[in-house]
Amino acid sequence: MGINRKNFSSMYDRLKNLLSPLFVFCLLLLILNDFFLKAAFHNAFTGKLSDFCGLFIFPIFWSAIFPKRKLSVFILSGIFFVYWKSEYASGFIELLNPVFSIQRTIDPTDLIALPVLLLSWFHIKGAPQIVVFTDSLMARLSALFIGTMAVFSFCATSQQRYVQSFDQPQYVLLRADTTPDANLYGDFEFYKKDSLLVVKVNQVYISRPIRSDDYNKNRSIKELDKDVMERVADSVSLIPSGQITGLSIQTPDGTDSLRFNGGRLDGRFSRTKNGKLIIEGFYKMGLEDSSWTLRDSSSTKVVLQTFVNGERTGMKEFNRDKLIAEHKVNTRADTVRNTYIKIGILILLVAAIIVWLVRNYRSAVPAQLQLKPIWKWLFCFISPIFVWLSYVGIRILLMDFNSDIFETIATIIFIFMATCPLMFIVVFLIKLRKEIDVLLYCLLFGLLCSIWATCGTLIELLA
């Protein structure tokens, strides 16, 4: 049953703004920025870029859903943006966090993106725009796909927070008149010593780490005393660097002997429990240094760990002074070197497949693989699935696969958008020569996507 021309015209008027090149461009730029550029560059430009792109497409999307309430949608979008970027939204976010993990930074300078609402308004109220598709079926399918991507981008902008925990105890020292209420700070434990406040930090929230290694941990605690002071805030102050303080505190885990330089651990640390020394090591301005010895209070097992600049480099396990296990731990420098090697191997595999395809082409010309047009079109649209599967397999082999749902969906979208046009070129212009070419092209594009992703990982590792 065909669609009524009048109804289609009305539907087309509602959806045409979702099909405009400017809307599509801003949507793609928003997703690219949230999943790649922010992680690669970590600067103010990438932070503000999401605000500008998001504020442009958000009211246009909802105006397509509620076409008779365009003005209300734009006004409410501005109000919601101001509310979201203010401290007043914190309570609402905390209410949602048990169900949806949301990360949001309070930054008043983000409000400079508000004028983009005017550009968005003039975009849908101004002169008729050029649209990507005008065919009835293609317009509806394209609008549905782009709308789904828009919803995904809105959800993915505020991604999950990650927890940085610590294998060795982390303490900071502050000056304080009173002891903060521990019930308000689930990540901290407080120990009052006269005018001093010892804060045991059990964990901190961080953005998604490229690697959960000691290098990332060191970055997350670079200014731990300042971070704790800003969070606690009430009646606390920093202790200047160079002032040495030694003290002991009684904790549920045992008696900890601490030495501070200013507000950071610096020097020997030890923990005793029931008269037995169970942890012994050294800190250098908050970072583990030299050798650390960890004893099991209920057995004869002993673990010896070695650190260089806060990064674990090796581990030995003893039982009654007998070595039972030993292994080396990769530092960030080792991970960077291994990533270069992985990229080199992937490039060699790409070169080998290209050579294979060229040989198949030369040996078969002018013959080609005979396929009906319907199968050619079907292959072009289905092949990205096999490219994605090969990409996932390669990333798993490289031990670099991320199962985050938002990143997985974004990867599927990008692979489809990148490989589908290329498959059209291969099938209709270059033409498949042998049956094995079907597999080779899917594997080739999977390898190229893996190189792209691994290079992105390398950029983040070097940042």
C-alpha positions as MATLAB code, in Angstrom:
seq = 'MGINRKNFSSMYDRLKNLLSPLFVFCLLLLILNDFFLKAAFHNAFTGKLSDFCGLFIFPIFWSAIFPKRKLSVFILSGIFFVYWKSEYASGFIELLNPVFSIQRTIDPTDLIALPVLLLSWFHIKGAPQIVVFTDSLMARLSALFIGTMAVFSFCATSQQRYVQSFDQPQYVLLRADTTPDANLYGDFEFYKKDSLLVVKVNQVYISRPIRSDDYNKNRSIKELDKDVMERVADSVSLIPSGQITGLSIQTPDGTDSLRFNGGRLDGRFSRTKNGKLIIEGFYKMGLEDSSWTLRDSSSTKVVLQTFVNGERTGMKEFNRDKLIAEHKVNTRADTVRNTYIKIGILILLVAAIIVWLVRNYRSAVPAQLQLKPIWKWLFCFISPIFVWLSYVGIRILLMDFNSDIFETIATIIFIFMATCPLMFIVVFLIKLRKEIDVLLYCLLFGLLCSIWATCGTLIELLA';
ca = [
       0.000    0.000    0.000;
       1.596    3.294   -1.089;
       2.007    6.275    1.126;
      -0.344    9.218    0.522;
       1.507   12.069   -1.215;
       0.112   14.635    1.228;
       1.109   12.516    4.221;
       4.559   11.959    2.764;
       4.970   15.704    2.212;
       4.080   16.346    5.848;
       6.451   13.607    7.050;
       9.179   14.898    4.764;
       8.848   18.432    6.171;
       9.269   17.003    9.700;
      12.317   14.896    8.874;
      14.149   17.014    6.313;
      16.158   18.845    8.983;
      17.579   15.499   10.169;
      18.744   14.859    6.600;
      20.484   18.192    6.042;
      24.263   17.996    5.515;
      24.926   20.452    8.366;
      22.945   18.357   10.873;
      24.639   15.139    9.715;
      28.064   16.802    9.833;
      27.567   18.096   13.392;
      26.232   14.705   14.509;
      29.241   12.852   13.103;
      31.615   15.459   14.543;
      29.987   15.062   17.986;
      30.434   11.265   17.966;
      33.974   11.523   16.582;
      34.897   14.073   19.247;
      33.395   12.142   22.178;
      34.980    8.819   21.268;
      38.289    9.753   19.655;
      39.335   13.417   19.721;
      38.738   13.981   23.453;
      40.733   10.910   24.368;
      43.539   11.793   21.950;
      44.014   15.495   22.754;
      42.433   16.229   26.181;
      42.250   19.988   25.554;
      39.752   22.835   25.948;
      38.856   22.798   22.240;
      37.635   19.179   22.248;
      35.768   19.846   25.495;
      33.865   22.782   24.013;
      33.362   21.120   20.617;
      30.894   18.613   22.100;
      28.897   21.468   23.661;
      28.617   23.367   20.378;
      27.746   20.333   18.236;
      25.391   18.860   20.826;
      23.559   22.129   21.390;
      23.118   22.527   17.631;
      21.599   19.099   16.917;
      19.662   18.567   20.188;
      16.802   21.036   19.557;
      16.648   20.151   15.845;
      16.142   16.490   16.730;
      13.359   17.202   19.232;
      11.765   19.704   16.857;
      11.377   16.843   14.384;
       9.631   14.827   17.119;
       7.441   17.761   18.203;
       7.138   19.924   15.054;
       4.364   22.129   16.512;
       6.441   22.990   19.605;
       9.651   24.208   17.978;
       9.913   27.438   19.991;
       9.248   25.625   23.276;
      11.840   22.980   22.380;
      14.521   25.616   21.772;
      13.716   27.571   24.949;
      13.703   24.412   27.072;
      16.960   23.254   25.450;
      18.687   26.464   26.551;
      17.248   26.258   30.077;
      18.190   22.571   30.408;
      21.740   23.258   29.168;
      22.254   25.995   31.772;
      20.804   23.755   34.496;
      22.934   20.768   33.427;
      26.128   22.799   33.528;
      25.381   24.230   37.000;
      25.956   22.791   40.466;
      22.165   22.594   40.937;
      22.056   19.509   38.709;
      24.374   17.553   41.036;
      21.538   16.192   43.168;
      19.634   15.005   40.107;
      22.765   13.340   38.702;
      23.480   11.591   42.017;
      19.901   10.300   41.943;
      20.435    8.826   38.463;
      23.944    7.472   38.990;
      22.887    4.154   40.602;
      20.978    3.363   37.386;
      22.866    5.379   34.731;
      26.533    6.206   35.326;
      26.867    9.877   34.348;
      29.997   11.991   34.199;
      29.567   15.751   34.154;
      32.034   18.581   34.750;
      30.801   21.892   36.188;
      32.399   24.529   33.978;
      30.638   27.926   33.572;
      32.707   28.636   30.448;
      30.709   25.918   28.652;
      27.844   28.425   28.503;
      29.631   30.214   25.649;
      27.995   27.558   23.438;
      24.496   28.977   24.088;
      24.504   31.312   21.009;
      24.652   28.216   18.783;
      20.951   27.797   19.606;
      20.299   30.853   17.404;
      22.234   29.273   14.549;
      20.233   26.083   15.012;
      16.953   28.049   15.021;
      17.807   29.976   11.848;
      18.899   26.700   10.265;
      15.424   25.152   10.523;
      13.477   28.396   10.005;
      15.568   29.831    7.189;
      15.823   29.064    3.499;
      15.153   25.498    2.288;
      18.150   23.263    2.847;
      19.791   20.743    0.595;
      19.011   17.275    1.918;
      20.844   14.003    1.568;
      17.864   11.958    0.233;
      14.609   12.950   -1.429;
      13.249    9.492   -2.305;
      10.343    8.485   -0.061;
      11.706    5.169    1.211;
      15.320    6.301    1.408;
      14.304    9.482    3.233;
      12.388    7.562    5.886;
      15.082    4.910    6.371;
      17.863    7.494    6.432;
      16.013    9.690    8.937;
      15.417    6.662   11.162;
      19.118    5.744   11.044;
      20.303    9.307   11.660;
      17.744    9.753   14.461;
      19.006    6.577   16.123;
      22.570    7.889   15.879;
      21.426   11.179   17.428;
      19.855    9.412   20.424;
      23.033    7.366   20.794;
      25.180   10.513   20.743;
      23.028   12.181   23.429;
      23.399    9.129   25.697;
      27.096    8.608   25.024;
      28.161   12.201   25.714;
      28.034   11.584   29.479;
      29.910    8.354   29.769;
      30.612    6.078   32.678;
      33.035    7.098   35.399;
      35.836    4.692   36.251;
      37.247    3.894   39.671;
      40.968    4.028   40.409;
      41.727    1.826   43.402;
      45.125    1.319   45.037;
      47.117   -1.815   45.823;
      49.270    0.089   48.327;
      47.685    2.460   50.891;
      47.308    6.085   49.786;
      47.219    8.824   52.425;
      47.334   12.620   52.339;
      47.931   15.015   55.219;
      45.952   18.249   55.694;
      45.433   20.833   58.395;
      41.929   20.811   59.833;
      40.020   22.257   62.786;
      37.389   19.515   62.795;
      36.973   15.974   61.507;
      34.690   15.798   58.451;
      31.661   13.541   58.582;
      32.865   10.222   57.127;
      29.295    9.362   56.070;
      29.481   12.119   53.447;
      32.683   10.807   51.890;
      32.442    7.107   51.128;
      35.844    7.022   49.405;
      37.768    8.503   52.360;
      38.673    7.557   55.924;
      39.593   10.331   58.367;
      42.046   10.208   61.293;
      42.461   13.358   63.428;
      45.838   14.102   65.015;
      45.695   17.396   66.923;
      45.523   20.080   64.197;
      46.355   17.539   61.484;
      43.948   15.424   59.474;
      45.168   12.172   57.914;
      42.945   11.137   54.992;
      43.111    7.571   53.701;
      42.013    7.559   50.066;
      40.455    4.235   49.111;
      39.579    5.169   45.531;
      39.111    8.097   43.162;
      36.873    8.557   40.124;
      38.638    9.077   36.815;
      37.763    9.300   33.133;
      38.127    6.164   31.028;
      41.769    5.060   31.177;
      43.508    3.889   28.041;
      45.283    1.337   30.245;
      44.598    0.439   33.870;
      48.298    0.467   34.709;
      50.498    2.147   37.289;
      51.271    5.001   34.919;
      47.578    5.860   34.772;
      47.345    5.497   38.551;
      50.292    7.883   38.992;
      48.565   10.490   36.827;
      45.327   10.156   38.798;
      47.105   10.948   42.100;
      49.514   13.581   40.815;
      47.943   16.270   43.018;
      46.017   14.015   45.365;
      46.317   16.306   48.416;
      44.878   19.258   46.454;
      42.092   17.099   45.014;
      41.117   15.828   48.472;
      41.207   19.344   49.926;
      38.935   20.686   47.166;
      36.470   17.868   47.721;
      36.405   18.074   51.527;
      36.676   21.884   51.472;
      35.336   22.617   54.998;
      38.021   23.981   57.361;
      40.966   22.186   55.742;
      44.163   23.552   54.209;
      47.304   22.257   52.549;
      50.615   21.666   54.283;
      53.543   23.247   52.416;
      56.030   20.970   50.693;
      59.263   20.503   52.638;
      57.601   20.189   56.043;
      58.323   16.646   57.298;
      55.754   14.932   59.516;
      55.988   11.432   60.968;
      53.091    9.759   62.773;
      51.252    6.472   63.310;
      47.539    5.758   63.032;
      45.380    2.815   64.031;
      43.205    1.508   61.206;
      40.960   -1.558   60.820;
      43.764   -3.117   58.738;
      46.488   -2.553   61.323;
      48.829    0.132   62.641;
      50.288    2.268   59.834;
      53.519    4.180   60.310;
      53.576    7.195   57.961;
      56.065    9.837   56.893;
      54.857   12.911   54.983;
      56.629   15.603   53.009;
      54.041   18.362   53.012;
      50.769   16.594   52.301;
      52.195   13.587   50.415;
      53.639   10.297   51.607;
      57.427   10.409   51.331;
      59.791    7.890   52.901;
      59.319    4.603   54.699;
      55.841    3.113   55.169;
      55.030    0.119   57.346;
      51.939   -1.691   58.592;
      51.880   -4.056   61.536;
      49.044   -6.285   62.677;
      48.996   -8.419   65.816;
      52.670   -7.607   66.320;
      53.641   -8.840   62.803;
      55.059   -6.618   60.056;
      52.826   -7.258   57.028;
      53.629   -4.352   54.636;
      56.893   -2.464   54.249;
      57.947   -0.102   51.480;
      58.945    3.387   50.432;
      57.127    6.337   48.884;
      58.548    9.225   46.902;
      56.042   12.099   46.970;
      53.045    9.779   46.887;
      54.480    7.244   44.423;
      55.748    3.789   45.376;
      59.508    3.507   45.086;
      62.163    0.831   45.343;
      61.106   -2.502   46.898;
      57.865   -3.356   48.677;
      57.384   -6.429   50.860;
      53.902   -7.791   51.521;
      53.435  -10.632   54.004;
      50.344  -12.743   54.553;
      49.378  -12.428   58.213;
      47.932  -15.957   58.251;
      50.585  -17.867   56.230;
      54.257  -17.957   55.303;
      53.786  -16.405   51.845;
      55.745  -13.239   51.011;
      55.413  -11.052   47.886;
      58.263   -8.779   46.837;
      57.403   -6.004   44.360;
      59.810   -3.585   42.706;
      58.857   -0.076   41.536;
      60.513    2.574   39.375;
      58.910    6.046   39.403;
      55.721    4.560   40.830;
      55.413    1.869   38.131;
      55.603   -1.776   39.080;
      58.392   -3.504   37.128;
      58.557   -6.970   38.686;
      57.037   -9.311   41.242;
      58.388  -12.322   43.141;
      56.427  -14.655   45.396;
      58.114  -16.663   48.149;
      56.980  -19.375   50.526;
      59.306  -19.964   53.500;
      62.089  -18.102   51.660;
      61.652  -20.352   48.596;
      60.921  -18.616   45.287;
      57.696  -20.064   43.844;
      56.762  -17.464   41.195;
      58.378  -14.568   39.367;
      57.250  -12.373   36.498;
      58.026   -9.046   34.857;
      55.362   -6.319   34.706;
      55.107   -4.055   31.672;
      55.498   -0.348   32.310;
      53.869    2.280   30.115;
      57.096    2.497   28.064;
      56.904   -1.267   27.450;
      53.252   -0.932   26.380;
      54.127    1.858   23.922;
      56.915   -0.245   22.395;
      54.627   -3.273   22.073;
      51.967   -1.093   20.417;
      54.471    0.031   17.766;
      55.249   -3.646   17.119;
      51.531   -4.473   16.767;
      51.051   -1.667   14.236;
      54.044   -2.950   12.261;
      52.631   -6.500   12.173;
      49.207   -5.224   11.047;
      50.789   -3.172    8.245;
      52.694   -6.249    7.022;
      49.441   -8.271    6.997;
      47.692   -5.519    5.024;
      50.534   -5.495    2.496;
      50.339   -9.299    2.156;
      46.581   -9.239    1.513;
      46.918   -6.431   -1.042;
      49.573   -8.441   -2.889;
      47.247  -11.482   -2.803;
      44.332   -9.459   -4.207;
      46.499   -7.953   -6.959;
      47.701  -11.434   -7.999;
      44.094  -12.673   -8.076;
      43.116   -9.683  -10.204;
      45.932  -10.146  -12.720;
      45.451  -13.892  -13.010;
      41.682  -13.576  -13.629;
      41.408  -10.520  -15.909;
      39.147  -10.120  -17.852;
      37.048  -12.797  -16.102;
      35.211  -11.827  -12.917;
      33.103  -13.442  -10.218;
      29.577  -13.706  -11.614;
      26.968  -12.383   -9.163;
      23.401  -11.245   -9.686;
      22.828   -7.526   -9.005;
      20.736   -8.301   -5.921;
      23.646  -10.274   -4.416;
      26.074   -7.473   -5.181;
      23.910   -4.945   -3.363;
      23.327   -7.345   -0.498;
      27.053   -7.996   -0.151;
      27.790   -4.255    0.011;
      25.342   -3.758    2.879;
      26.130   -6.969    4.796;
      29.923   -7.038    4.428;
      30.452   -4.366    7.178;
      29.155   -6.964    9.654;
      31.939   -9.360    8.654;
      34.451   -6.497    8.671;
      33.399   -5.676   12.233;
      33.677   -9.346   13.277;
      37.184   -9.548   11.820;
      38.039   -6.269   13.569;
      36.820   -7.634   16.915;
      38.778  -10.853   16.402;
      41.963   -8.924   15.630;
      41.507   -6.638   18.659;
      40.995   -9.663   20.906;
      44.176  -11.255   19.547;
      45.994   -7.990   20.240;
      44.498   -8.023   23.773;
      43.140   -4.530   23.109;
      39.377   -5.104   22.884;
      37.097   -2.744   24.807;
      33.634   -4.119   25.620;
      32.158   -0.725   26.558;
      28.680   -0.674   24.978;
      28.852    2.939   23.757;
      32.248    2.434   22.159;
      31.079   -0.827   20.558;
      28.049    0.864   18.992;
      30.173    3.801   17.818;
      32.672    1.377   16.247;
      29.894   -0.462   14.401;
      28.543    2.840   13.043;
      31.961    4.036   11.875;
      32.850    0.706   10.273;
      29.543    0.664    8.399;
      29.990    4.235    7.190;
      33.607    3.652    6.180;
      33.432    0.208    4.567;
      30.036    0.281    2.858;
      31.069    2.895    0.224;
      34.398    1.106   -0.265;
      32.588   -2.173   -0.903;
      30.490   -0.458   -3.591;
      33.734    0.605   -5.310;
      35.154   -2.912   -5.006;
      32.023   -4.687   -6.275;
      30.879   -2.339   -9.045;
      34.145   -0.712  -10.229;
      37.107   -2.952   -9.367;
      34.918   -6.100   -9.484;
      35.537   -9.288   -7.529;
      37.673  -11.805   -9.411;
      37.658  -14.936   -7.240;
      35.502  -16.264   -4.411;
      38.371  -15.852   -1.950;
      38.333  -12.104   -2.683;
      35.112  -11.783   -0.668;
      36.935  -12.953    2.454;
      40.127  -11.058    1.640;
      38.399   -7.691    1.285;
      36.516   -8.131    4.578;
      39.767   -9.087    6.310;
      41.627   -6.214    4.637;
      39.150   -3.601    5.855;
      39.094   -5.239    9.303;
      42.898   -4.900    9.455;
      42.751   -1.265    8.316;
      40.171   -0.498   11.014;
      42.422   -2.235   13.560;
      45.398   -0.123   12.461;
      43.276    3.010   12.840;
      42.147    1.973   16.344;
      45.646    0.897   17.413;
      47.110    4.205   16.213;
      44.439    5.955   18.293;
      45.503    3.860   21.278;
      49.142    4.803   20.654;
      48.272    8.515   20.544;
      46.510    8.191   23.904;
      49.416    6.247   25.388;
      51.815    8.990   24.316;
      49.586   11.813   25.579;
];
